[in-house]
CSV table of C-alpha atoms and ligand atoms in Angstrom, one decimal:
chain,number,residue,atom,x,y,z
Q,969,MET,CA,-40.6,-32.7,159.6
Q,970,ARG,CA,-44.2,-31.6,159.1
Q,971,GLY,CA,-44.5,-28.1,160.2
Q,972,THR,CA,-40.9,-27.5,159.6
Q,973,ILE,CA,-40.8,-27.9,155.9
Q,974,SER,CA,-41.2,-24.3,154.7
Q,975,GLY,CA,-41.1,-22.6,151.3
Q,976,PHE,CA,-43.5,-24.7,149.6
Q,977,TYR,CA,-45.8,-22.0,148.4
Q,978,TRP,CA,-43.9,-21.2,145.3
Q,979,GLY,CA,-47.0,-20.9,143.3
Q,980,ARG,CA,-45.7,-18.4,140.7
Q,981,LYS,CA,-42.7,-20.7,139.9
Q,982,GLY,CA,-45.2,-23.6,139.6
Q,983,ILE,CA,-42.7,-26.0,141.3
Q,984,LEU,CA,-44.7,-27.0,144.3
Q,985,THR,CA,-48.0,-25.4,145.0
Q,986,GLY,CA,-50.1,-25.7,148.1
Q,987,ILE,CA,-50.4,-27.9,151.0
Q,988,MET,CA,-51.1,-31.1,149.0
Q,989,ARG,CA,-47.7,-30.9,147.4
Q,990,GLU,CA,-46.0,-30.4,150.6
Q,991,PHE,CA,-47.6,-33.6,152.1
Q,992,GLU,CA,-46.6,-35.5,149.0
Q,993,LEU,CA,-43.0,-34.3,149.3
Q,994,ILE,CA,-42.9,-35.2,153.0
Q,995,GLU,CA,-44.2,-38.6,152.2
Q,996,GLN,CA,-41.6,-39.0,149.5
Q,997,ILE,CA,-38.8,-38.1,151.9
Q,998,ARG,CA,-40.2,-40.3,154.5
Q,999,GLN,CA,-40.1,-43.2,152.1
Q,1000,THR,CA,-36.6,-42.4,150.9
Q,1001,VAL,CA,-35.3,-42.2,154.5
Q,1002,GLY,CA,-37.0,-45.5,155.4
Q,1003,LYS,CA,-38.1,-46.9,158.7
Q,1004,PRO,CA,-36.3,-45.4,161.7
Q,1005,SER,CA,-34.5,-47.5,164.3
Q,1006,LYS,CA,-36.0,-48.3,167.7
Q,1007,ARG,CA,-34.3,-45.3,169.2
Q,1008,VAL,CA,-36.7,-43.0,167.5
Q,1009,LEU,CA,-40.2,-42.6,169.1
Q,1010,MET,CA,-41.3,-40.1,166.4
Q,1011,GLY,CA,-39.2,-39.3,163.3
Q,1012,ILE,CA,-40.4,-37.4,160.2
Q,1013,GLY,CA,-44.0,-36.5,160.5
Q,1014,ASP,CA,-44.6,-34.2,163.6
Q,1015,ASP,CA,-43.5,-30.8,164.8
Q,1016,CYS,CA,-40.4,-32.3,166.5
Q,1017,ALA,CA,-38.6,-35.6,166.4
Q,1018,VAL,CA,-38.8,-37.6,169.7
Q,1019,LEU,CA,-35.7,-39.5,170.5
Q,1020,HIS,CA,-34.4,-41.8,173.1
Q,1021,SER,CA,-31.2,-40.3,174.7
Q,1022,PRO,CA,-28.3,-42.5,175.4
Q,1023,LYS,CA,-26.9,-42.9,179.0
Q,1024,ALA,CA,-23.7,-41.0,177.8
Q,1025,ARG,CA,-22.4,-37.6,177.0
Q,1026,LEU,CA,-23.8,-36.2,173.8
Q,1027,LEU,CA,-21.8,-34.9,170.8
Q,1028,ALA,CA,-23.4,-32.3,168.6
Q,1029,THR,CA,-22.0,-30.9,165.3
Q,1030,THR,CA,-23.2,-29.1,162.2
Q,1031,ASP,CA,-21.7,-28.5,158.8
Q,1032,CYS,CA,-23.0,-27.6,155.4
Q,1033,LEU,CA,-22.1,-27.9,151.7
Q,1034,VAL,CA,-22.7,-24.8,149.6
Q,1035,GLU,CA,-22.9,-25.0,145.8
Q,1036,GLY,CA,-20.0,-22.9,144.3
Q,1037,VAL,CA,-18.0,-23.1,147.5
Q,1038,HIS,CA,-17.9,-26.8,148.3
Q,1039,PHE,CA,-19.3,-28.5,145.2
Q,1040,ASP,CA,-20.5,-27.8,141.7
Q,1041,PHE,CA,-23.3,-29.7,139.9
Q,1042,SER,CA,-21.1,-29.7,136.7
Q,1043,TYR,CA,-19.1,-32.6,138.2
Q,1044,MET,CA,-21.1,-33.7,141.2
Q,1045,SER,CA,-24.6,-35.4,141.3
Q,1046,ALA,CA,-27.3,-34.5,143.8
Q,1047,PHE,CA,-27.0,-38.0,145.2
Q,1048,GLU,CA,-23.3,-37.4,145.9
Q,1049,VAL,CA,-24.0,-34.0,147.4
Q,1050,GLY,CA,-26.4,-35.5,149.8
Q,1051,PHE,CA,-24.0,-38.3,150.7
Q,1052,LYS,CA,-21.1,-36.0,151.4
Q,1053,ALA,CA,-23.2,-33.5,153.4
Q,1054,LEU,CA,-23.8,-36.2,156.0
Q,1055,ALA,CA,-20.4,-37.7,155.6
Q,1056,VAL,CA,-18.5,-34.6,156.6
Q,1057,ASN,CA,-20.6,-34.5,159.8
Q,1058,LEU,CA,-20.1,-38.1,160.5
Q,1059,SER,CA,-16.4,-37.4,160.3
Q,1060,ASP,CA,-16.6,-34.8,163.1
Q,1061,ILE,CA,-18.4,-37.2,165.4
Q,1062,ALA,CA,-15.6,-39.8,164.6
Q,1063,ALA,CA,-13.0,-37.2,165.4
Q,1064,MET,CA,-14.3,-37.1,169.0
Q,1065,GLY,CA,-14.3,-40.9,169.3
Q,1066,GLY,CA,-18.0,-41.0,169.3
Q,1067,LYS,CA,-20.9,-42.8,167.6
Q,1068,PRO,CA,-23.4,-40.9,165.4
Q,1069,LEU,CA,-27.0,-41.2,166.2
Q,1070,TYR,CA,-29.5,-38.6,164.8
Q,1071,ALA,CA,-29.4,-36.2,161.9
Q,1072,LEU,CA,-31.4,-33.1,161.0
Q,1073,VAL,CA,-31.2,-31.7,157.6
Q,1074,THR,CA,-31.9,-28.3,156.0
Q,1075,ILE,CA,-31.9,-28.0,152.3
Q,1076,GLY,CA,-32.0,-24.8,150.2
Q,1077,LEU,CA,-32.7,-25.5,146.6
Q,1078,GLY,CA,-31.1,-23.2,144.1
Q,1079,LYS,CA,-32.1,-22.3,140.6
Q,1080,GLY,CA,-32.3,-25.4,138.5
Q,1081,ALA,CA,-32.0,-27.8,141.5
Q,1082,GLU,CA,-35.8,-27.7,142.4
Q,1083,GLN,CA,-36.2,-31.4,141.5
Q,1084,SER,CA,-33.2,-32.6,143.3
Q,1085,VAL,CA,-34.7,-33.2,146.8
Q,1086,ARG,CA,-35.3,-36.9,146.3
Q,1087,GLU,CA,-31.7,-37.5,145.0
Q,1088,LEU,CA,-30.2,-35.4,147.8
Q,1089,TYR,CA,-32.1,-37.5,150.3
Q,1090,ARG,CA,-31.3,-40.8,148.6
Q,1091,GLY,CA,-27.5,-40.0,148.9
Q,1092,MET,CA,-27.9,-39.0,152.6
Q,1093,SER,CA,-30.0,-42.1,153.3
Q,1094,LYS,CA,-27.4,-44.3,151.7
Q,1095,ILE,CA,-24.7,-43.2,154.1
Q,1096,ALA,CA,-27.1,-42.9,157.1
Q,1097,ARG,CA,-28.0,-46.7,156.6
Q,1098,ASP,CA,-24.3,-47.5,156.2
Q,1099,PHE,CA,-23.5,-46.2,159.7
Q,1100,SER,CA,-27.0,-46.7,161.4
Q,1101,VAL,CA,-27.9,-43.1,161.7
Q,1102,ASP,CA,-31.4,-41.9,161.8
Q,1103,ILE,CA,-32.5,-38.9,159.8
Q,1104,VAL,CA,-35.2,-37.6,162.0
Q,1105,GLY,CA,-36.4,-34.3,160.6
Q,1106,GLY,CA,-35.5,-31.3,158.4
Q,1107,ASN,CA,-36.5,-28.5,156.3
Q,1108,VAL,CA,-36.6,-27.6,152.6
Q,1109,SER,CA,-36.7,-24.1,151.2
Q,1110,ARG,CA,-36.1,-22.5,147.9
Q,1111,SER,CA,-32.8,-20.6,147.7
Q,1112,PRO,CA,-32.6,-17.6,145.5
Q,1113,ARG,CA,-29.2,-18.6,144.1
Q,1114,GLN,CA,-27.1,-21.5,145.2
Q,1115,THR,CA,-28.1,-24.9,146.6
Q,1116,PHE,CA,-27.0,-25.8,150.0
Q,1117,VAL,CA,-27.4,-28.8,152.3
Q,1118,ASP,CA,-26.9,-28.2,156.0
Q,1119,VAL,CA,-26.8,-31.1,158.4
Q,1120,SER,CA,-26.9,-31.2,162.2
Q,1121,LEU,CA,-25.8,-34.4,163.8
Q,1122,ILE,CA,-26.1,-35.7,167.4
Q,1123,GLY,CA,-23.8,-38.5,168.5
Q,1124,GLN,CA,-23.0,-40.4,171.6
Q,1125,ALA,CA,-19.5,-40.0,173.2
Q,1126,GLY,CA,-17.4,-43.0,173.7
Q,1127,LEU,CA,-15.8,-44.2,177.0
Q,1128,HIS,CA,-13.1,-41.7,176.2
Q,1129,THR,CA,-13.8,-38.4,174.6
Q,1130,HIS,CA,-10.8,-37.3,172.5
Q,1131,PHE,CA,-10.1,-33.7,172.1
Q,1132,ARG,CA,-7.6,-31.6,170.1
Q,1133,LYS,CA,-5.8,-30.9,173.3
Q,1134,GLY,CA,-3.9,-33.5,175.1
Q,1135,ALA,CA,-0.9,-34.3,172.8
Q,1136,LYS,CA,2.3,-34.6,174.8
Q,1137,LYS,CA,5.9,-34.5,173.7
Q,1138,ASN,CA,7.2,-37.9,172.4
Q,1139,ASP,CA,3.7,-39.1,171.5
Q,1140,LEU,CA,3.4,-40.7,168.1
Q,1141,ILE,CA,1.4,-39.0,165.3
Q,1142,ALA,CA,-0.7,-41.2,163.2
Q,1143,VAL,CA,-3.4,-41.2,160.5
Q,1144,THR,CA,-5.9,-43.5,158.9
Q,1145,GLY,CA,-6.2,-44.2,155.2
Q,1146,HIS,CA,-4.5,-42.1,152.5
Q,1147,LEU,CA,-3.8,-38.4,152.2
Q,1148,GLY,CA,-4.3,-36.1,149.3
Q,1149,ALA,CA,-6.7,-38.3,147.3
Q,1150,SER,CA,-9.7,-36.0,147.6
Q,1151,ALA,CA,-7.7,-32.9,146.5
Q,1152,VAL,CA,-6.3,-34.6,143.4
Q,1153,GLY,CA,-9.8,-36.0,142.8
Q,1154,LEU,CA,-11.3,-32.5,142.8
Q,1155,ARG,CA,-8.7,-31.2,140.4
Q,1156,LEU,CA,-9.3,-34.1,138.0
Q,1157,LEU,CA,-13.1,-33.6,138.1
Q,1158,LYS,CA,-12.7,-29.9,137.5
Q,1159,THR,CA,-10.3,-30.5,134.6
Q,1160,MET,CA,-11.9,-33.5,132.8
Q,1161,GLY,CA,-15.4,-33.8,134.4
Q,1162,ARG,CA,-17.0,-37.2,135.1
Q,1163,VAL,CA,-14.5,-39.0,132.9
Q,1164,ALA,CA,-12.2,-38.7,136.0
Q,1165,LEU,CA,-14.4,-41.3,137.6
Q,1166,SER,CA,-13.5,-43.9,135.1
Q,1167,ARG,CA,-9.9,-43.0,134.7
Q,1168,TYR,CA,-9.1,-42.4,138.4
Q,1169,PRO,CA,-11.9,-44.0,140.3
Q,1170,THR,CA,-10.3,-44.1,143.8
Q,1171,VAL,CA,-9.3,-40.5,144.0
Q,1172,SER,CA,-12.5,-39.2,142.3
Q,1173,ARG,CA,-14.6,-41.1,144.8
Q,1174,ALA,CA,-12.5,-39.9,147.6
Q,1175,HIS,CA,-13.7,-36.4,146.7
Q,1176,LEU,CA,-17.3,-37.1,145.7
Q,1177,MET,CA,-18.3,-39.7,148.3
Q,1178,PRO,CA,-15.7,-39.8,151.1
Q,1179,SER,CA,-15.8,-42.6,153.7
Q,1180,PRO,CA,-15.7,-41.0,157.1
Q,1181,ARG,CA,-13.9,-43.2,159.6
Q,1182,VAL,CA,-16.9,-43.8,161.8
Q,1183,ILE,CA,-15.9,-47.4,162.8
Q,1184,GLU,CA,-12.4,-46.3,163.6
Q,1185,GLY,CA,-13.4,-43.2,165.5
Q,1186,ASN,CA,-15.8,-45.3,167.6
Q,1187,ALA,CA,-13.1,-48.0,168.3
Q,1188,LEU,CA,-10.7,-45.1,169.3
Q,1189,GLY,CA,-13.3,-43.8,171.8
Q,1190,ARG,CA,-12.7,-47.0,173.9
Q,1191,LEU,CA,-9.1,-46.3,174.2
Q,1192,SER,CA,-7.3,-44.2,176.8
Q,1193,GLY,CA,-3.9,-44.2,174.9
Q,1194,VAL,CA,-5.1,-41.8,172.2
Q,1195,THR,CA,-4.1,-38.3,173.5
Q,1196,SER,CA,-5.6,-36.1,170.8
Q,1197,LEU,CA,-7.8,-36.6,167.8
Q,1198,ILE,CA,-9.1,-34.6,164.9
Q,1199,ASP,CA,-10.4,-35.3,161.4
Q,1200,ILE,CA,-8.5,-34.0,158.4
Q,1201,SER,CA,-10.9,-31.6,156.6
Q,1202,ASP,CA,-8.6,-28.7,155.8
Q,1203,GLY,CA,-5.4,-30.7,155.0
Q,1204,LEU,CA,-2.9,-32.5,157.2
Q,1205,ALA,CA,-0.8,-29.4,157.8
Q,1206,ALA,CA,-3.7,-27.2,158.8
Q,1207,ASP,CA,-5.4,-29.8,161.0
Q,1208,LEU,CA,-2.1,-30.9,162.7
Q,1209,GLN,CA,-1.6,-27.2,163.7
Q,1210,HIS,CA,-5.1,-27.3,165.5
Q,1211,ILE,CA,-3.7,-30.1,167.6
Q,1212,LEU,CA,-0.3,-28.4,168.2
Q,1213,ALA,CA,-2.0,-25.2,169.2
Q,1214,ALA,CA,-4.5,-26.8,171.5
Q,1215,SER,CA,-1.9,-29.0,173.1
Q,1216,ASN,CA,0.9,-26.4,173.1
Q,1217,VAL,CA,3.5,-28.8,171.5
Q,1218,GLY,CA,5.4,-29.1,168.2
Q,1219,ALA,CA,5.7,-31.9,165.6
Q,1220,LEU,CA,8.1,-33.7,163.3
Q,1221,ILE,CA,6.4,-35.3,160.2
Q,1222,GLU,CA,8.2,-37.8,158.0
Q,1223,GLN,CA,7.7,-37.3,154.3
Q,1224,ASP,CA,8.5,-41.0,153.6
Q,1225,ALA,CA,5.9,-42.2,156.0
Q,1226,LEU,CA,3.0,-40.2,154.5
Q,1227,PRO,CA,0.4,-42.7,153.1
Q,1228,ILE,CA,-0.3,-41.6,149.5
Q,1229,HIS,CA,-2.3,-43.7,147.1
Q,1230,LEU,CA,-0.7,-44.7,143.8
Q,1231,GLN,CA,-3.6,-43.0,141.8
Q,1232,THR,CA,-2.7,-39.7,143.6
Q,1233,GLU,CA,0.9,-40.0,142.5
Q,1234,LYS,CA,-0.1,-41.0,138.9
Q,1235,ALA,CA,-2.7,-38.3,138.6
Q,1236,CYS,CA,-0.2,-35.6,140.0
Q,1237,SER,CA,2.3,-36.6,137.3
Q,1238,GLU,CA,-0.4,-35.9,134.6
Q,1239,LEU,CA,-1.7,-32.6,136.1
Q,1240,ASP,CA,0.2,-29.4,136.0
Q,1241,GLY,CA,1.3,-27.6,139.1
Q,1242,CYS,CA,0.6,-30.1,141.8
Q,1243,THR,CA,2.7,-32.7,143.5
Q,1244,ALA,CA,1.4,-35.7,145.5
Q,1245,LEU,CA,3.4,-34.3,148.6
Q,1246,GLU,CA,1.5,-30.9,148.4
Q,1247,CYS,CA,-1.8,-32.7,148.0
Q,1248,ALA,CA,-1.2,-34.9,151.0
Q,1249,LEU,CA,0.0,-31.9,153.2
Q,1250,TYR,CA,-2.4,-29.2,152.1
Q,1251,GLY,CA,-5.1,-30.9,150.0
Q,1252,GLY,CA,-8.0,-31.0,152.4
Q,1253,GLU,CA,-11.3,-33.0,152.5
Q,1254,ASP,CA,-9.6,-36.3,153.2
Q,1255,TYR,CA,-11.9,-37.0,156.2
Q,1256,GLU,CA,-9.3,-39.3,157.6
Q,1257,LEU,CA,-8.4,-39.3,161.3
Q,1258,LEU,CA,-5.3,-37.7,162.6
Q,1259,MET,CA,-4.3,-38.6,166.2
Q,1260,THR,CA,-1.5,-38.6,168.7
Q,1261,ILE,CA,-0.8,-41.7,170.7
Q,1262,ALA,CA,1.0,-42.3,173.9
Q,1263,PRO,CA,3.9,-44.7,172.7
Q,1264,LYS,CA,3.2,-47.5,175.3
Q,1265,TYR,CA,-0.4,-47.8,173.9
Q,1266,LEU,CA,0.6,-48.1,170.2
Q,1267,ALA,CA,0.1,-51.9,170.1
Q,1268,GLU,CA,-3.4,-51.6,171.6
Q,1269,VAL,CA,-4.4,-48.8,169.1
Q,1270,LYS,CA,-3.1,-50.8,166.2
Q,1271,ARG,CA,-5.1,-53.8,167.4
Q,1272,ALA,CA,-8.2,-51.7,167.5
Q,1273,VAL,CA,-7.6,-49.8,164.3
Q,1274,PRO,CA,-5.2,-51.7,162.1
Q,1275,LYS,CA,-5.5,-48.8,159.4
Q,1276,VAL,CA,-3.5,-46.5,161.7
Q,1277,LYS,CA,-0.1,-45.4,160.2
Q,1278,ILE,CA,2.6,-43.6,162.2
Q,1279,ILE,CA,3.7,-40.4,160.3
Q,1280,GLY,CA,5.7,-38.6,162.9
Q,1281,GLN,CA,6.3,-37.7,166.5
Q,1282,VAL,CA,5.3,-34.8,168.9
Q,1283,LEU,CA,8.0,-32.4,169.8
Q,1284,SER,CA,8.0,-29.6,172.4
Q,1285,ALA,CA,6.4,-26.3,171.3
Q,1286,SER,CA,9.8,-24.5,171.0
Q,1287,GLN,CA,10.9,-27.1,168.3
Q,1288,GLY,CA,8.0,-26.0,166.0
Q,1289,CYS,CA,6.4,-27.9,163.3
Q,1290,VAL,CA,8.7,-29.5,160.8
Q,1291,LEU,CA,8.8,-31.9,157.9
Q,1292,ARG,CA,11.8,-34.3,157.4
Q,1293,ARG,CA,12.0,-34.6,153.6
Q,1294,ALA,CA,12.8,-37.8,151.8
Q,1295,ASN,CA,16.3,-36.4,151.4
Q,1296,ARG,CA,16.6,-36.1,155.2
Q,1297,VAL,CA,16.6,-32.3,155.1
Q,1298,VAL,CA,14.3,-30.9,157.8
Q,1299,GLN,CA,12.2,-27.9,157.0
Q,1300,GLN,CA,9.4,-25.8,158.5
Q,1301,LEU,CA,6.0,-27.2,157.9
Q,1302,GLY,CA,3.9,-24.1,157.1
Q,1303,LEU,CA,0.3,-23.6,157.6
Q,1304,ARG,CA,-1.4,-23.7,154.3
Q,1305,GLY,CA,-4.6,-25.5,154.0
Q,1306,TRP,CA,-8.0,-25.2,152.5
Q,1307,ASP,CA,-9.6,-21.9,153.6
Q,1308,HIS,CA,-13.4,-22.1,153.5
Q,1309,LEU,CA,-13.7,-18.4,154.0
Q,1310,SER,CA,-11.5,-17.3,151.0
Q,1311,PRO,CA,-13.3,-16.1,148.0
D,2203,MG,MG1,-13.4,-31.5,162.2
């Protein structure tokens, strides 16, 4: 971290001035992050981290949260932003059947957020400890406008690495956890602010501090019967399309089988213009796992990950992607998810 922390010569702003403040900040971050595991020979405090490499394939991913695009400080605390910035990366490692190991963090502090470094790191460190991840270095800079937190994560592949490609006709389609909770949580937070947390705690927390399926992903990485795997970040419909396109297959999803939390149903009945089904299909940011399973391995997968719920079946590509509604009518399941690039 030392030598890579930049932007601390903001004398005119009077926020952090000179080398002493930089040392203080690095020390604060080091204390917040805590003692690294034995895998780390050198963590925060030199030009590079020095890390033991596992005798396995490595997984590498990066993802960032940007103020005004992915979050807003009006309803989200710096602690939660830090927590979530690491959570979304953990979810990608889980989505390959791997185990997360090392994180590097770049923070850009926007106007008004100059004092948030400690809280951002506290949030990140909380989830890092939960899943035995070492935060081994990073970089902090001032950002002229919005705040952002960019995390790079290195993980270790499991015995079986699961890709988006590999789904076969007649495989079962399954998910972990509930769908649509984060999307409705976001709507509630935007509508009523932090009150949403006390009125609808489960769905609000699903948005603010999602629980990535690290344990489940790691367990799935031991199994050969999983034929494809992805995490749901853009919504079930959009992420299912990634599997279908990569595997050149189609799918049938059963509306009745979609796992939707009671709070999602209740909140949607209170909010205008959203249904629980739409949230489950198109909501995004669930950070649950979506997979296809060869039917003869279903029992084995369920033993390893009891949370898994079957929601449909893989079809041939020519049969397309369809949804069987509760009234048994079958309709096309269109591609409409959260688009990170839209204004
Ligand atoms: Mg992903």
